[in-house]
PDB file of C-alpha atoms and ligand atoms in Angstrom:
ATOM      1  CA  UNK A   1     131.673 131.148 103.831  1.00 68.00           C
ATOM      2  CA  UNK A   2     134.607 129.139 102.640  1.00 85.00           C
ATOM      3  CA  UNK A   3     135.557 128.261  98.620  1.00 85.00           C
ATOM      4  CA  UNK A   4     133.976 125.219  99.126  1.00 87.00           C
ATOM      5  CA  UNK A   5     130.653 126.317 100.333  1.00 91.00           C
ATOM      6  CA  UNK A   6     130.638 129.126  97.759  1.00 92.00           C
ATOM      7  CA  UNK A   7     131.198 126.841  94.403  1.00 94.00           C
ATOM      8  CA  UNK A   8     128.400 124.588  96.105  1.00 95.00           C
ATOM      9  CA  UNK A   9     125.963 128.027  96.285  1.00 97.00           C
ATOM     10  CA  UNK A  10     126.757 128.416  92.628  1.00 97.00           C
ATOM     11  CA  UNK A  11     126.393 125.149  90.877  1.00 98.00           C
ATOM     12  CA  UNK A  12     123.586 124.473  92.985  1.00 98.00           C
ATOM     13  CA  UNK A  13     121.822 128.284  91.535  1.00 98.00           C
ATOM     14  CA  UNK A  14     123.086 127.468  87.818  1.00 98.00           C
ATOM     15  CA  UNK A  15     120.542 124.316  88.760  1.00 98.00           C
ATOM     16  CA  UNK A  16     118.111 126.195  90.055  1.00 98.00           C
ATOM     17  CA  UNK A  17     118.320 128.968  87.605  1.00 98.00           C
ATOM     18  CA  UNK A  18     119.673 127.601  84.685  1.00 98.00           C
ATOM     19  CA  UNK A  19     121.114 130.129  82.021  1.00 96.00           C
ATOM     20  CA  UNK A  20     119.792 129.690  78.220  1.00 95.00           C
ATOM     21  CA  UNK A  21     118.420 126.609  78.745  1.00 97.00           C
ATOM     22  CA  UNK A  22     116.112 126.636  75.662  1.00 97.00           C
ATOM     23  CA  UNK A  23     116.485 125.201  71.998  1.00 97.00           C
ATOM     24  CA  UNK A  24     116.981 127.422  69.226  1.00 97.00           C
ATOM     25  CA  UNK A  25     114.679 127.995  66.235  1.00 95.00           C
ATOM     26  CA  UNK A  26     117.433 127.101  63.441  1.00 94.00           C
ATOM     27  CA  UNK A  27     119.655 124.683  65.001  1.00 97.00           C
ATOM     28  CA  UNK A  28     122.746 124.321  62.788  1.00 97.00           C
ATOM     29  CA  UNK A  29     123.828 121.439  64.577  1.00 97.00           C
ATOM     30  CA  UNK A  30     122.642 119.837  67.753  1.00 98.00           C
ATOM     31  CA  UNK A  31     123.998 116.784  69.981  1.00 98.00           C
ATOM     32  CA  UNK A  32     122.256 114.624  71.864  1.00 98.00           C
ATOM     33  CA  UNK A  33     124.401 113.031  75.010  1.00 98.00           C
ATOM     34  CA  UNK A  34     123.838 110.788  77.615  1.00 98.00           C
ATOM     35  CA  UNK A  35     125.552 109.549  80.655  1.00 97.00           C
ATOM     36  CA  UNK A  36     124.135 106.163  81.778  1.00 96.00           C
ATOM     37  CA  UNK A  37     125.804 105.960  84.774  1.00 95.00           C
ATOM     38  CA  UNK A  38     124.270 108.760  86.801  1.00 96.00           C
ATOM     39  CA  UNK A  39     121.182 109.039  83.979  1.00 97.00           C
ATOM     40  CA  UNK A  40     122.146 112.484  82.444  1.00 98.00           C
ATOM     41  CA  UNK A  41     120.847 113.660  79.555  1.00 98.00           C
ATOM     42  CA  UNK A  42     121.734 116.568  77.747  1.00 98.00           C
ATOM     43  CA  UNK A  43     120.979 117.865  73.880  1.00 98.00           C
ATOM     44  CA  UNK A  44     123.016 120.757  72.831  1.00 98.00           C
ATOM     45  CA  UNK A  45     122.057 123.231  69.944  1.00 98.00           C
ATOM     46  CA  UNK A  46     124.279 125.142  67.944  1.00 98.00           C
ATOM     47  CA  UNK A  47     124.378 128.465  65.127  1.00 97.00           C
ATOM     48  CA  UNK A  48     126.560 130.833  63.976  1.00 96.00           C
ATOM     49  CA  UNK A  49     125.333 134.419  63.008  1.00 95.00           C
ATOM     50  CA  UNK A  50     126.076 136.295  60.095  1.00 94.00           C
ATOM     51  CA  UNK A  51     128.982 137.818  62.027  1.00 95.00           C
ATOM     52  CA  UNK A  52     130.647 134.355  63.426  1.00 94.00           C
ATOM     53  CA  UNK A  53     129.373 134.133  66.731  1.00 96.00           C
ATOM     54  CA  UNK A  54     128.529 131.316  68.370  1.00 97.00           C
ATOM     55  CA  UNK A  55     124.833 130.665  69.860  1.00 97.00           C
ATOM     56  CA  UNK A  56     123.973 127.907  71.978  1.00 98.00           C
ATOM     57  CA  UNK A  57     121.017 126.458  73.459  1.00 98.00           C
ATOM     58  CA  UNK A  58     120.386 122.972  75.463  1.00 98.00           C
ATOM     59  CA  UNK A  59     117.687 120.995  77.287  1.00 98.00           C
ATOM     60  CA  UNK A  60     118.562 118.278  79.696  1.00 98.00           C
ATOM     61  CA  UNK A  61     117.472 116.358  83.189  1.00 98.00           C
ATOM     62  CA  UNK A  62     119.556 114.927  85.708  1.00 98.00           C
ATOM     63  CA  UNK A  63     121.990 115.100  88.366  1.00 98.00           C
ATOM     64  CA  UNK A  64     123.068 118.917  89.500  1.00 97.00           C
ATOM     65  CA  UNK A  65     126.361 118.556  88.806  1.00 98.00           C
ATOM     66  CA  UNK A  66     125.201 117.751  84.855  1.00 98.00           C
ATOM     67  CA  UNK A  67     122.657 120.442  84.543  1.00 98.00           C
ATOM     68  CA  UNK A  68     124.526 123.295  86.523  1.00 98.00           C
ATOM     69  CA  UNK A  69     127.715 122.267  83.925  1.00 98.00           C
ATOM     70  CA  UNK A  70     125.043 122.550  81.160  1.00 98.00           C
ATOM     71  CA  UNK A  71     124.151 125.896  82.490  1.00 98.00           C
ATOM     72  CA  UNK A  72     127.228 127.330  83.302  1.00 98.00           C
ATOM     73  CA  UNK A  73     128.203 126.481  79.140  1.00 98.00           C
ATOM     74  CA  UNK A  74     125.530 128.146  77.845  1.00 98.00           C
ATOM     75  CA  UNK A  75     126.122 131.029  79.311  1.00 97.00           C
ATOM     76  CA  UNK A  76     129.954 131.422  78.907  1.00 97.00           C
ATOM     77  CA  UNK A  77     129.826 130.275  75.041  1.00 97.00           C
ATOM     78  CA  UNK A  78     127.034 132.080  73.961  1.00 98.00           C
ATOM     79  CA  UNK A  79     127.559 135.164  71.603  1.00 97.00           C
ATOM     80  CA  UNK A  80     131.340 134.609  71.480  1.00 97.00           C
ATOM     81  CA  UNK A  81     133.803 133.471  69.058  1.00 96.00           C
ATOM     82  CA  UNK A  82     133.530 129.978  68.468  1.00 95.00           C
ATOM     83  CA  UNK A  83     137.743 130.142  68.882  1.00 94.00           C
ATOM     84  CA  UNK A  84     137.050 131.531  71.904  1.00 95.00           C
ATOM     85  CA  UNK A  85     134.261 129.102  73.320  1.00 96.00           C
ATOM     86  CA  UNK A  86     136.765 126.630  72.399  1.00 95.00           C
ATOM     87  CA  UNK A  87     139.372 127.874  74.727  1.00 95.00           C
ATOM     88  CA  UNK A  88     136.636 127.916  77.671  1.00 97.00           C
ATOM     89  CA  UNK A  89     135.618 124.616  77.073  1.00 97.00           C
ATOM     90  CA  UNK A  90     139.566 123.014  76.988  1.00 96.00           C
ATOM     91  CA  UNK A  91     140.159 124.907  80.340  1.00 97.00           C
ATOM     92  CA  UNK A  92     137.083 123.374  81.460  1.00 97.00           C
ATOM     93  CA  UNK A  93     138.284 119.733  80.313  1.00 97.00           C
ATOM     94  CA  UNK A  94     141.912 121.111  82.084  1.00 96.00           C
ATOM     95  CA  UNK A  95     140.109 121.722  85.181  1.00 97.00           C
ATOM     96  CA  UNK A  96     138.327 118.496  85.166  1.00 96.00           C
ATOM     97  CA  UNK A  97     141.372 116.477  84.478  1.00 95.00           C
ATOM     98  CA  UNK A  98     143.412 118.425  87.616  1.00 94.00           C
ATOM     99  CA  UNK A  99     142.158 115.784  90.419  1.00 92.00           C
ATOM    100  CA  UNK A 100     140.867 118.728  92.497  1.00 87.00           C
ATOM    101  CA  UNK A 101     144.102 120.802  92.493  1.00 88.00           C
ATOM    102  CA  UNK A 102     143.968 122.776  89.881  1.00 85.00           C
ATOM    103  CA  UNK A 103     144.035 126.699  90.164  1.00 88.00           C
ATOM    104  CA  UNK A 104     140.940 127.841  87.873  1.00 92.00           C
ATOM    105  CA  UNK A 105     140.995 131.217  85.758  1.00 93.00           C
ATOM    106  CA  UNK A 106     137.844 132.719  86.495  1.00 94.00           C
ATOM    107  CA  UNK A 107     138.596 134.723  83.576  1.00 95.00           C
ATOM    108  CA  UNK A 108     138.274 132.271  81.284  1.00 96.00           C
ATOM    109  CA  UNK A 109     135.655 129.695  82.770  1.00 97.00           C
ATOM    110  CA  UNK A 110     133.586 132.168  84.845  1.00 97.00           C
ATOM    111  CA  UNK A 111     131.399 130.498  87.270  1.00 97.00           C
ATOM    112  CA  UNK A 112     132.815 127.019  85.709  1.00 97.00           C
ATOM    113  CA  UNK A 113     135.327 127.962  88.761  1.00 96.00           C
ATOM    114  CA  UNK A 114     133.136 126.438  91.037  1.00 96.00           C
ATOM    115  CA  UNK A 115     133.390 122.830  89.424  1.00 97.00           C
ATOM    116  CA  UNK A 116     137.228 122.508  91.021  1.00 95.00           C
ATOM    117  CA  UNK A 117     135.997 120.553  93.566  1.00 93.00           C
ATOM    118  CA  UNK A 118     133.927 117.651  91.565  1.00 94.00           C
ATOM    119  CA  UNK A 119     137.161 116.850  89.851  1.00 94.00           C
ATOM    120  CA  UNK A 120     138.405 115.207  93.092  1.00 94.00           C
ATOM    121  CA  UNK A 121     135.348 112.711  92.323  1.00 93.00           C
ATOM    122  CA  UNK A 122     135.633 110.528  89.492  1.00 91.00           C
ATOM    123  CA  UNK A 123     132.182 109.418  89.184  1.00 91.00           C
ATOM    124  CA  UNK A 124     130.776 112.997  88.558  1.00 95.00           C
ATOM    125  CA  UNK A 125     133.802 114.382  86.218  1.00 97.00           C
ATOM    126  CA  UNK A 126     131.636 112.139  83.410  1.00 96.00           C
ATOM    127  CA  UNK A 127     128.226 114.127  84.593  1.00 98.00           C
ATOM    128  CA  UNK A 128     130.297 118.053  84.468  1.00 98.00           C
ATOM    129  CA  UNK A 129     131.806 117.420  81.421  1.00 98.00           C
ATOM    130  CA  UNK A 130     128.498 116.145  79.001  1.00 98.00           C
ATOM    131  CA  UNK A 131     127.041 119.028  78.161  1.00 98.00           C
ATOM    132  CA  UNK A 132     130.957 120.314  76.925  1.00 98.00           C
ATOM    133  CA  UNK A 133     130.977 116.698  74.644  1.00 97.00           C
ATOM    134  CA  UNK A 134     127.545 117.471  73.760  1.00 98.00           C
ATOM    135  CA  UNK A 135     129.008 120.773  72.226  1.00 97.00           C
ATOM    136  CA  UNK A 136     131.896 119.839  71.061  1.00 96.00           C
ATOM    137  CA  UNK A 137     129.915 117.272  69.206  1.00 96.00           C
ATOM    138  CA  UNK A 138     126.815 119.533  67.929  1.00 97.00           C
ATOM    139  CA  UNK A 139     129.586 122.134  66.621  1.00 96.00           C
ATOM    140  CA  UNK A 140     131.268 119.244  64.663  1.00 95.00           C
ATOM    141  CA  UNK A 141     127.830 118.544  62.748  1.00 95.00           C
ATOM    142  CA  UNK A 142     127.355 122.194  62.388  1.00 96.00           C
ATOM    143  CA  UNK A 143     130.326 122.062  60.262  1.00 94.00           C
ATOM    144  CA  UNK A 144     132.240 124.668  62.981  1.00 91.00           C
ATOM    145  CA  UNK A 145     136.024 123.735  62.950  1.00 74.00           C
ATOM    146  CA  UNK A 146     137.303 123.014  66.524  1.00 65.00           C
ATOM    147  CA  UNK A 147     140.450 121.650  66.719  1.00 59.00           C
ATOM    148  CA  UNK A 148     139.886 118.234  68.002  1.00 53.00           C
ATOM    149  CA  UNK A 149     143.226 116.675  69.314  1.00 48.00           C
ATOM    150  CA  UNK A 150     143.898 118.041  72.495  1.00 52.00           C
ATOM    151  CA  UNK A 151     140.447 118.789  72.951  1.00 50.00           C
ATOM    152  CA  UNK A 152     138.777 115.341  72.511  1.00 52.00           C
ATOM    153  CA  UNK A 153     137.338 114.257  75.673  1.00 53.00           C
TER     154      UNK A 153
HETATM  155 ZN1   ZN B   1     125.255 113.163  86.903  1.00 77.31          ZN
END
């Protein structure tokens, strides 16, 4: 099985399967984003516990690409630092942004890895990177401090 085949096993089981896809009892802040071009739709929840780390939960419907993304967020944000699901999230945007060259650390994005590919398409970069505005956003009203400049999609 080749790269390309592999990432397309993987996005399409974060689809299948999605990973915390479920919306929290006590939301401290939640987004609500949509992509009207492809129809995505994706609401992000957000807390922090007692000890600072993050917790995330989403619902959403549409394309694969959009709902694997949403998938593959939840589950490398949750239960870390929010510094740290900040740093996942700007390689993500970085990866996005590479025009389907860039060299992915799986040890920072995890399965996000298998979105190198979809930056080579325009027209689904808007549809992998919602559910990472839809956080961005949701931790903004939750009053979490991200640092916005470089990060701003
Ligand atoms: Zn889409």
């Amino acid at each position: 099985m080749n790269v390309e085949n592999l990432y397309q096993e993987i996005i399409l089981d974060h689809y299948k399967n999605p990973r915390g896809k479920h919306l929290l009892d006590q939301p401290a802040g939640e987004s609500h984003q949509v992509n009207p071009t492809c129809g995505d739709e994706v609401t992000v929840q957000v807390s922090l516990d007692e000890v600072g780390h993050l917790h995330v939960g989403y619902e959403g419907q549409g394309c694969s690409i959009s709902q694997a993304s949403a998938s593959v967020m939840a589950e490398m944000v949750e239960g870390v630092h929010p510094e740290e699901a900040n740093a996942v999230r700007l390689a993500f945007i970085e990866l996005m942004h590479s025009k389907g060259v860039g060299e992915p650390d799986e040890d920072v994005l995890g399965d996000g890895v298998a979105f190198a590919g979809v930056s080579k398409y325009p027209a689904r970069i808007k549809c992998a990177l919602l559910p990472w505005m839809a956080l961005q956003d949701a931790e903004g009203k939750a009053g979490i401090s991200t640092p916005t400049q470089e990060g701003t999609i």
